[in-house]
Amino acid sequence: MLKLLTLFCVVYAAHGLVLPASILATYSDAFARTQMLALASAAYSSNPQHCLDSKFTNAQLKRQIYVKNCALVNNDVCSGYTAVLHNDKAIVISFRGTQGFFQLISEANKSIFESQMSWIAGGKVSKYFGDAFSKVWAAGMKDDFAALLTQNPGYEVWVSGHSLGGSLASLAASYVIGTKLVDGSRVKLVTYGEPRTGNKDYAHAHDAQLAYSYRVTHNRDVVPHVPNEDFEGYYHNKFEVYYRENMKNGAKYTVCNGDEDNGCSDGLWITTSIDDHLHYFEKDISAWGDKGCN
Ligand SMILES: *[C@@H]1O[C@H](CO)[C@@H](O)[C@H](O)[C@H]1NC(C)=O
């Protein structure tokens, strides 16, 4: 353990960053496979409460927010929800992907990554992602989250999302810490099939803010490789958790230490699978959420 601690200190010192409050986060396959997956999937349902009832005890949806024409694709709807899990003593923020985003990725259209905006915690992020987050936040998530924090002091904050929803979750976690709503040590972030969201400065700022931050990737899922690492400075944050081949119970995985790490999915030559993107832990994420996570 001491060795691991020393290694983290050296890595952080090398980047000139402040250590997060807790650097002893450990990835849990069970937590990502059950709780966090259900929270990400629930965002695809018109009633996330069904998934909350199916996988948690004493869990209550606060509100699901929809924003029409949320970004540059016509008729695109961005959505996320907040909830509280009393048994787990956690407040939830979760986002879903959008049809428009998926369409652009399928067409290998990088327009959503071309324009960037400055990010509160540091660096730059895709303007499309930044705007989508801001719109959902301003449309009511901000108020709901503030109320949940007041009503449930001391609870952890669990943030999740799949695909574009993973990027929005990553931004949300960074935002609530960056605006001092919560301390980074209270936040747990797990995303699935998240695209590159911002540049290297953003990735490093994100790394410094969050200890418990896991970016789960599945075999040849195309989306974590979009846009290319050499496109406009886009760079992933920590920690990638890579599942090669399958995600069955007991499947092997690798937790990588680098923001971009050839020991994980960066080491692949072919990363073109849409099917691997739509399925995590053997669930069709959106369909499973729609059916109430049963
Ligand atoms: C990419 O998508 C944008 C937004 O829908 C569209 O305006 C643009 O024409 C597309 N570019 C290509 C090369 O398809």
mmCIF file of C-alpha atoms and ligand atoms in Angstrom:
data_model
loop_
_atom_site.group_PDB
_atom_site.id
_atom_site.type_symbol
_atom_site.label_atom_id
_atom_site.label_comp_id
_atom_site.label_asym_id
_atom_site.label_seq_id
_atom_site.Cartn_x
_atom_site.Cartn_y
_atom_site.Cartn_z
ATOM 1 C CA MET A 1 0.000 0.000 0.000
ATOM 2 C CA LEU A 2 2.810 2.384 0.881
ATOM 3 C CA LYS A 3 4.385 1.668 -2.494
ATOM 4 C CA LEU A 4 1.131 2.482 -4.261
ATOM 5 C CA LEU A 5 0.764 5.701 -2.288
ATOM 6 C CA THR A 6 4.283 6.734 -3.200
ATOM 7 C CA LEU A 7 3.634 6.033 -6.853
ATOM 8 C CA PHE A 8 0.506 8.207 -6.832
ATOM 9 C CA CYS A 9 2.405 11.019 -5.133
ATOM 10 C CA VAL A 10 5.149 10.899 -7.717
ATOM 11 C CA VAL A 11 2.665 10.876 -10.596
ATOM 12 C CA TYR A 12 0.689 13.795 -9.204
ATOM 13 C CA ALA A 13 3.832 15.730 -8.319
ATOM 14 C CA ALA A 14 5.068 15.261 -11.872
ATOM 15 C CA HIS A 15 1.920 16.915 -13.179
ATOM 16 C CA GLY A 16 2.215 19.687 -10.598
ATOM 17 C CA LEU A 17 -1.274 18.962 -9.329
ATOM 18 C CA VAL A 18 -2.847 19.078 -5.903
ATOM 19 C CA LEU A 19 -3.624 15.672 -4.453
ATOM 20 C CA PRO A 20 -7.312 14.854 -4.207
ATOM 21 C CA ALA A 21 -8.639 14.545 -0.677
ATOM 22 C CA SER A 22 -8.642 10.782 -0.874
ATOM 23 C CA ILE A 23 -6.271 8.914 -3.142
ATOM 24 C CA LEU A 24 -7.169 5.465 -1.968
ATOM 25 C CA ALA A 25 -10.060 4.794 -4.364
ATOM 26 C CA THR A 26 -10.323 1.209 -5.544
ATOM 27 C CA TYR A 27 -12.374 0.109 -8.532
ATOM 28 C CA SER A 28 -15.221 -2.246 -7.724
ATOM 29 C CA ASP A 29 -16.506 -4.467 -10.531
ATOM 30 C CA ALA A 30 -19.662 -5.188 -8.514
ATOM 31 C CA PHE A 31 -20.446 -1.499 -7.989
ATOM 32 C CA ALA A 32 -19.941 -0.651 -11.690
ATOM 33 C CA ARG A 33 -21.855 -3.752 -12.859
ATOM 34 C CA THR A 34 -24.901 -3.367 -10.607
ATOM 35 C CA GLN A 35 -25.551 -0.005 -8.956
ATOM 36 C CA MET A 36 -23.860 2.398 -11.363
ATOM 37 C CA LEU A 37 -24.956 0.512 -14.492
ATOM 38 C CA ALA A 38 -28.581 0.649 -13.334
ATOM 39 C CA LEU A 39 -28.257 4.382 -12.673
ATOM 40 C CA ALA A 40 -26.847 4.995 -16.171
ATOM 41 C CA SER A 41 -29.463 2.763 -17.834
ATOM 42 C CA ALA A 42 -32.325 4.366 -15.923
ATOM 43 C CA ALA A 43 -31.570 7.655 -17.698
ATOM 44 C CA TYR A 44 -32.814 6.043 -20.937
ATOM 45 C CA SER A 45 -36.214 5.290 -19.407
ATOM 46 C CA SER A 46 -39.132 7.689 -19.339
ATOM 47 C CA ASN A 47 -39.513 6.639 -15.701
ATOM 48 C CA PRO A 48 -36.158 6.060 -13.965
ATOM 49 C CA GLN A 49 -38.030 5.159 -10.778
ATOM 50 C CA HIS A 50 -38.588 1.631 -12.137
ATOM 51 C CA CYS A 51 -34.831 0.951 -12.219
ATOM 52 C CA LEU A 52 -34.418 2.574 -8.824
ATOM 53 C CA ASP A 53 -37.100 0.269 -7.368
ATOM 54 C CA SER A 54 -35.621 -2.772 -9.056
ATOM 55 C CA LYS A 55 -32.016 -2.309 -7.893
ATOM 56 C CA PHE A 56 -32.168 -0.220 -4.716
ATOM 57 C CA THR A 57 -34.083 -0.003 -1.459
ATOM 58 C CA ASN A 58 -35.601 3.265 -0.310
ATOM 59 C CA ALA A 59 -34.609 5.117 -3.485
ATOM 60 C CA GLN A 60 -36.532 8.099 -4.804
ATOM 61 C CA LEU A 61 -36.366 9.881 -8.135
ATOM 62 C CA LYS A 62 -36.214 13.645 -7.700
ATOM 63 C CA ARG A 63 -36.888 14.669 -11.295
ATOM 64 C CA GLN A 64 -36.005 13.828 -14.867
ATOM 65 C CA ILE A 65 -35.113 16.836 -17.012
ATOM 66 C CA TYR A 66 -35.560 17.060 -20.786
ATOM 67 C CA VAL A 67 -34.124 19.796 -22.972
ATOM 68 C CA LYS A 68 -35.330 19.938 -26.562
ATOM 69 C CA ASN A 69 -33.034 21.069 -29.383
ATOM 70 C CA CYS A 70 -30.269 20.919 -26.811
ATOM 71 C CA ALA A 71 -27.388 21.214 -29.229
ATOM 72 C CA LEU A 72 -26.381 21.362 -32.832
ATOM 73 C CA VAL A 73 -28.332 18.394 -34.159
ATOM 74 C CA ASN A 74 -31.954 19.151 -35.032
ATOM 75 C CA ASN A 75 -34.538 17.739 -32.635
ATOM 76 C CA ASP A 76 -31.869 16.331 -30.337
ATOM 77 C CA VAL A 77 -33.166 15.874 -26.781
ATOM 78 C CA CYS A 78 -30.710 15.944 -23.870
ATOM 79 C CA SER A 79 -31.800 14.381 -20.616
ATOM 80 C CA GLY A 80 -30.681 13.565 -17.111
ATOM 81 C CA TYR A 81 -32.161 13.020 -13.687
ATOM 82 C CA THR A 82 -31.378 13.321 -9.997
ATOM 83 C CA ALA A 83 -32.403 10.913 -7.256
ATOM 84 C CA VAL A 84 -31.612 9.958 -3.701
ATOM 85 C CA LEU A 85 -30.644 6.490 -2.433
ATOM 86 C CA HIS A 86 -31.307 6.488 1.306
ATOM 87 C CA ASN A 87 -29.999 2.991 1.985
ATOM 88 C CA ASP A 88 -26.749 3.819 0.226
ATOM 89 C CA LYS A 89 -26.657 7.375 1.564
ATOM 90 C CA ALA A 90 -26.066 8.734 -1.911
ATOM 91 C CA ILE A 91 -27.412 11.466 -4.157
ATOM 92 C CA VAL A 92 -27.519 10.531 -7.847
ATOM 93 C CA ILE A 93 -26.837 12.563 -10.986
ATOM 94 C CA SER A 94 -27.191 10.624 -14.235
ATOM 95 C CA PHE A 95 -27.387 11.428 -17.958
ATOM 96 C CA ARG A 96 -28.282 9.505 -21.095
ATOM 97 C CA GLY A 97 -26.896 9.601 -24.570
ATOM 98 C CA THR A 98 -28.829 11.189 -27.437
ATOM 99 C CA GLN A 99 -29.990 10.013 -30.819
ATOM 100 C CA GLY A 100 -28.279 12.932 -32.543
ATOM 101 C CA PHE A 101 -24.933 12.216 -30.938
ATOM 102 C CA PHE A 102 -25.142 8.562 -31.872
ATOM 103 C CA GLN A 103 -26.065 9.438 -35.442
ATOM 104 C CA LEU A 104 -23.042 11.726 -35.840
ATOM 105 C CA ILE A 105 -20.715 9.071 -34.406
ATOM 106 C CA SER A 106 -22.180 6.448 -36.761
ATOM 107 C CA GLU A 107 -21.538 8.784 -39.684
ATOM 108 C CA ALA A 108 -17.989 9.479 -38.430
ATOM 109 C CA ASN A 109 -18.967 13.164 -38.328
ATOM 110 C CA LYS A 110 -16.681 15.068 -35.928
ATOM 111 C CA SER A 111 -18.577 18.365 -36.033
ATOM 112 C CA ILE A 112 -19.521 18.049 -32.344
ATOM 113 C CA PHE A 113 -15.839 18.101 -31.397
ATOM 114 C CA GLU A 114 -14.660 20.975 -33.555
ATOM 115 C CA SER A 115 -15.697 23.827 -31.320
ATOM 116 C CA GLN A 116 -14.367 23.985 -27.752
ATOM 117 C CA MET A 117 -15.106 26.108 -24.687
ATOM 118 C CA SER A 118 -13.154 26.917 -21.523
ATOM 119 C CA TRP A 119 -14.074 24.753 -18.558
ATOM 120 C CA ILE A 120 -14.471 25.969 -14.964
ATOM 121 C CA ALA A 121 -12.034 23.432 -13.496
ATOM 122 C CA GLY A 122 -9.410 24.098 -16.185
ATOM 123 C CA GLY A 123 -8.715 23.300 -19.817
ATOM 124 C CA LYS A 124 -11.210 23.130 -22.645
ATOM 125 C CA VAL A 125 -14.085 20.795 -23.462
ATOM 126 C CA SER A 126 -16.256 20.160 -26.504
ATOM 127 C CA LYS A 127 -18.671 23.091 -26.716
ATOM 128 C CA TYR A 128 -21.444 20.684 -27.682
ATOM 129 C CA PHE A 129 -20.928 18.711 -24.455
ATOM 130 C CA GLY A 130 -20.442 21.828 -22.325
ATOM 131 C CA ASP A 131 -23.599 23.443 -23.676
ATOM 132 C CA ALA A 132 -25.634 20.246 -23.321
ATOM 133 C CA PHE A 133 -24.591 19.924 -19.667
ATOM 134 C CA SER A 134 -25.307 23.617 -18.953
ATOM 135 C CA LYS A 135 -28.754 23.434 -20.485
ATOM 136 C CA VAL A 136 -29.849 20.371 -18.516
ATOM 137 C CA TRP A 137 -28.327 21.872 -15.358
ATOM 138 C CA ALA A 138 -30.052 25.222 -15.818
ATOM 139 C CA ALA A 139 -33.367 23.581 -16.749
ATOM 140 C CA GLY A 140 -33.786 22.341 -13.179
ATOM 141 C CA MET A 141 -31.047 19.879 -12.280
ATOM 142 C CA LYS A 142 -29.187 22.640 -10.453
ATOM 143 C CA ASP A 143 -32.162 23.342 -8.152
ATOM 144 C CA ASP A 144 -32.956 19.667 -7.641
ATOM 145 C CA PHE A 145 -29.370 18.868 -6.736
ATOM 146 C CA ALA A 146 -29.158 21.827 -4.330
ATOM 147 C CA ALA A 147 -32.343 20.660 -2.586
ATOM 148 C CA LEU A 148 -31.066 17.084 -2.312
ATOM 149 C CA LEU A 149 -27.774 18.291 -0.814
ATOM 150 C CA THR A 150 -29.592 20.352 1.799
ATOM 151 C CA GLN A 151 -32.003 17.544 2.688
ATOM 152 C CA ASN A 152 -29.327 14.863 2.858
ATOM 153 C CA PRO A 153 -26.197 16.252 4.466
ATOM 154 C CA GLY A 154 -23.178 13.974 4.401
ATOM 155 C CA TYR A 155 -24.484 11.773 1.572
ATOM 156 C CA GLU A 156 -22.073 10.771 -1.199
ATOM 157 C CA VAL A 157 -22.699 11.979 -4.745
ATOM 158 C CA TRP A 158 -22.831 9.226 -7.393
ATOM 159 C CA VAL A 159 -22.545 10.388 -10.988
ATOM 160 C CA SER A 160 -23.082 8.123 -13.973
ATOM 161 C CA GLY A 161 -23.856 8.024 -17.683
ATOM 162 C CA HIS A 162 -23.369 6.112 -20.912
ATOM 163 C CA SER A 163 -22.023 7.404 -24.242
ATOM 164 C CA LEU A 164 -22.650 11.172 -24.520
ATOM 165 C CA GLY A 165 -24.237 10.747 -21.076
ATOM 166 C CA GLY A 166 -20.787 9.657 -19.871
ATOM 167 C CA SER A 167 -19.300 12.945 -21.024
ATOM 168 C CA LEU A 168 -22.090 14.912 -19.371
ATOM 169 C CA ALA A 169 -21.592 12.899 -16.159
ATOM 170 C CA SER A 170 -17.868 13.589 -16.271
ATOM 171 C CA LEU A 171 -18.553 17.319 -16.666
ATOM 172 C CA ALA A 172 -21.207 17.289 -13.930
ATOM 173 C CA ALA A 173 -18.826 15.657 -11.428
ATOM 174 C CA SER A 174 -16.140 18.207 -12.263
ATOM 175 C CA TYR A 175 -18.655 21.053 -12.089
ATOM 176 C CA VAL A 176 -20.118 20.299 -8.650
ATOM 177 C CA ILE A 177 -16.607 19.994 -7.222
ATOM 178 C CA GLY A 178 -15.289 23.023 -9.136
ATOM 179 C CA THR A 179 -18.122 25.233 -7.890
ATOM 180 C CA LYS A 180 -17.525 23.956 -4.324
ATOM 181 C CA LEU A 181 -20.971 22.433 -3.938
ATOM 182 C CA VAL A 182 -19.302 19.211 -2.750
ATOM 183 C CA ASP A 183 -15.817 18.067 -1.848
ATOM 184 C CA GLY A 184 -14.159 15.775 -4.382
ATOM 185 C CA SER A 185 -13.723 13.059 -1.757
ATOM 186 C CA ARG A 186 -17.530 12.625 -1.579
ATOM 187 C CA VAL A 187 -18.023 12.103 -5.331
ATOM 188 C CA LYS A 188 -18.002 8.782 -7.196
ATOM 189 C CA LEU A 189 -18.022 8.861 -10.982
ATOM 190 C CA VAL A 190 -18.461 5.819 -13.232
ATOM 191 C CA THR A 191 -19.055 6.232 -16.987
ATOM 192 C CA TYR A 192 -19.580 3.697 -19.780
ATOM 193 C CA GLY A 193 -18.370 4.127 -23.359
ATOM 194 C CA GLU A 194 -17.498 7.773 -22.831
ATOM 195 C CA PRO A 195 -16.053 9.718 -25.790
ATOM 196 C CA ARG A 196 -13.084 12.041 -25.331
ATOM 197 C CA THR A 197 -14.640 15.067 -23.651
ATOM 198 C CA GLY A 198 -11.954 17.732 -23.374
ATOM 199 C CA ASN A 199 -8.277 18.488 -23.862
ATOM 200 C CA LYS A 200 -5.211 17.493 -21.841
ATOM 201 C CA ASP A 201 -5.531 20.410 -19.391
ATOM 202 C CA TYR A 202 -9.133 19.402 -18.745
ATOM 203 C CA ALA A 203 -8.076 15.779 -18.204
ATOM 204 C CA HIS A 204 -5.407 16.800 -15.697
ATOM 205 C CA ALA A 205 -7.780 19.143 -13.850
ATOM 206 C CA HIS A 206 -10.328 16.327 -13.704
ATOM 207 C CA ASP A 207 -7.701 13.891 -12.409
ATOM 208 C CA ALA A 208 -6.845 16.317 -9.604
ATOM 209 C CA GLN A 209 -10.488 16.838 -8.628
ATOM 210 C CA LEU A 210 -11.642 13.243 -8.377
ATOM 211 C CA ALA A 211 -10.125 10.177 -6.799
ATOM 212 C CA TYR A 212 -13.063 7.878 -7.556
ATOM 213 C CA SER A 213 -13.360 8.276 -11.310
ATOM 214 C CA TYR A 214 -13.698 5.229 -13.553
ATOM 215 C CA ARG A 215 -14.239 5.256 -17.279
ATOM 216 C CA VAL A 216 -15.392 1.751 -18.170
ATOM 217 C CA THR A 217 -14.635 0.611 -21.736
ATOM 218 C CA HIS A 218 -15.818 -2.531 -23.493
ATOM 219 C CA ASN A 219 -13.668 -4.426 -25.979
ATOM 220 C CA ARG A 220 -13.766 -2.625 -29.359
ATOM 221 C CA ASP A 221 -16.363 0.027 -28.475
ATOM 222 C CA VAL A 222 -15.767 2.794 -31.028
ATOM 223 C CA VAL A 223 -16.908 5.741 -28.917
ATOM 224 C CA PRO A 224 -14.036 5.984 -26.376
ATOM 225 C CA HIS A 225 -11.764 6.501 -29.408
ATOM 226 C CA VAL A 226 -13.778 9.408 -30.760
ATOM 227 C CA PRO A 227 -12.442 11.861 -31.613
ATOM 228 C CA ASN A 228 -8.897 10.641 -32.337
ATOM 229 C CA GLU A 229 -6.301 11.512 -29.757
ATOM 230 C CA ASP A 230 -4.577 13.767 -32.306
ATOM 231 C CA PHE A 231 -7.777 15.702 -33.110
ATOM 232 C CA GLU A 232 -7.758 19.208 -31.577
ATOM 233 C CA GLY A 233 -5.881 18.057 -28.460
ATOM 234 C CA TYR A 234 -8.604 15.766 -27.113
ATOM 235 C CA TYR A 235 -7.394 13.624 -24.228
ATOM 236 C CA HIS A 236 -9.035 11.213 -21.774
ATOM 237 C CA ASN A 237 -9.022 11.524 -17.999
ATOM 238 C CA LYS A 238 -8.415 8.738 -15.469
ATOM 239 C CA PHE A 239 -9.044 5.905 -14.799
ATOM 240 C CA GLU A 240 -9.908 3.683 -17.710
ATOM 241 C CA VAL A 241 -11.210 0.242 -16.732
ATOM 242 C CA TYR A 242 -10.957 -1.981 -19.756
ATOM 243 C CA TYR A 243 -12.927 -5.190 -20.305
ATOM 244 C CA ARG A 244 -11.512 -7.179 -23.160
ATOM 245 C CA GLU A 245 -13.721 -9.682 -25.014
ATOM 246 C CA ASN A 246 -16.672 -10.032 -22.651
ATOM 247 C CA MET A 247 -18.228 -8.561 -19.551
ATOM 248 C CA LYS A 248 -19.722 -11.706 -18.028
ATOM 249 C CA ASN A 249 -19.727 -12.151 -14.283
ATOM 250 C CA GLY A 250 -16.123 -12.679 -13.267
ATOM 251 C CA ALA A 251 -14.751 -11.282 -16.562
ATOM 252 C CA LYS A 252 -11.180 -10.034 -16.412
ATOM 253 C CA TYR A 253 -10.528 -6.319 -16.588
ATOM 254 C CA THR A 254 -7.590 -3.931 -16.423
ATOM 255 C CA VAL A 255 -7.498 -0.657 -14.514
ATOM 256 C CA CYS A 256 -5.032 1.654 -16.241
ATOM 257 C CA ASN A 257 -3.065 4.409 -14.523
ATOM 258 C CA GLY A 258 -2.388 6.676 -17.488
ATOM 259 C CA ASP A 259 -4.985 9.103 -18.844
ATOM 260 C CA GLU A 260 -4.267 7.564 -22.244
ATOM 261 C CA ASP A 261 -2.785 4.132 -21.737
ATOM 262 C CA ASN A 262 -1.797 1.453 -24.228
ATOM 263 C CA GLY A 263 -2.320 -1.117 -21.489
ATOM 264 C CA CYS A 264 -6.062 -0.559 -21.974
ATOM 265 C CA SER A 265 -8.209 0.038 -25.075
ATOM 266 C CA ASP A 266 -5.684 2.492 -26.597
ATOM 267 C CA GLY A 267 -3.556 -0.575 -27.294
ATOM 268 C CA LEU A 268 -6.050 -1.918 -29.837
ATOM 269 C CA TRP A 269 -5.683 -1.492 -33.597
ATOM 270 C CA ILE A 270 -9.335 -1.970 -34.450
ATOM 271 C CA THR A 271 -11.908 -0.046 -32.453
ATOM 272 C CA THR A 272 -14.979 0.167 -34.621
ATOM 273 C CA SER A 273 -17.679 -1.721 -32.774
ATOM 274 C CA ILE A 274 -21.050 -0.083 -32.251
ATOM 275 C CA ASP A 275 -22.418 -3.284 -30.745
ATOM 276 C CA ASP A 276 -19.755 -3.201 -28.023
ATOM 277 C CA HIS A 277 -20.790 0.403 -27.396
ATOM 278 C CA LEU A 278 -24.455 -0.435 -26.909
ATOM 279 C CA HIS A 279 -23.781 -3.381 -24.575
ATOM 280 C CA TYR A 280 -22.121 -3.115 -21.190
ATOM 281 C CA PHE A 281 -22.038 -5.973 -18.686
ATOM 282 C CA GLU A 282 -24.162 -7.927 -21.186
ATOM 283 C CA LYS A 283 -27.031 -5.450 -21.065
ATOM 284 C CA ASP A 284 -28.345 -3.412 -23.944
ATOM 285 C CA ILE A 285 -28.002 -0.291 -21.838
ATOM 286 C CA SER A 286 -30.920 1.720 -23.220
ATOM 287 C CA ALA A 287 -33.371 -1.185 -23.682
ATOM 288 C CA TRP A 288 -32.575 -2.605 -20.248
ATOM 289 C CA GLY A 289 -33.153 0.792 -18.641
ATOM 290 C CA ASP A 290 -36.374 1.213 -20.564
ATOM 291 C CA LYS A 291 -37.614 -2.115 -19.201
ATOM 292 C CA GLY A 292 -36.934 -1.048 -15.610
ATOM 293 C CA CYS A 293 -33.550 -2.801 -15.226
ATOM 294 C CA ASN A 294 -35.152 -6.225 -14.918
HETATM 295 C C1 LIG B 1 -22.055 16.828 -39.662
HETATM 296 O O1 LIG B 1 -23.188 17.118 -38.867
HETATM 297 C C2 LIG B 1 -23.556 18.484 -38.876
HETATM 298 C C3 LIG B 1 -24.688 18.662 -37.863
HETATM 299 O O2 LIG B 1 -25.774 17.804 -38.133
HETATM 300 C C4 LIG B 1 -23.946 18.898 -40.286
HETATM 301 O O3 LIG B 1 -24.292 20.267 -40.302
HETATM 302 C C5 LIG B 1 -22.755 18.640 -41.222
HETATM 303 O O4 LIG B 1 -23.143 18.917 -42.550
HETATM 304 C C6 LIG B 1 -22.270 17.201 -41.102
HETATM 305 N N1 LIG B 1 -21.032 17.040 -41.858
HETATM 306 C C7 LIG B 1 -20.817 16.005 -42.657
HETATM 307 C C8 LIG B 1 -19.484 15.975 -43.336
HETATM 308 O O5 LIG B 1 -21.653 15.118 -42.828
#
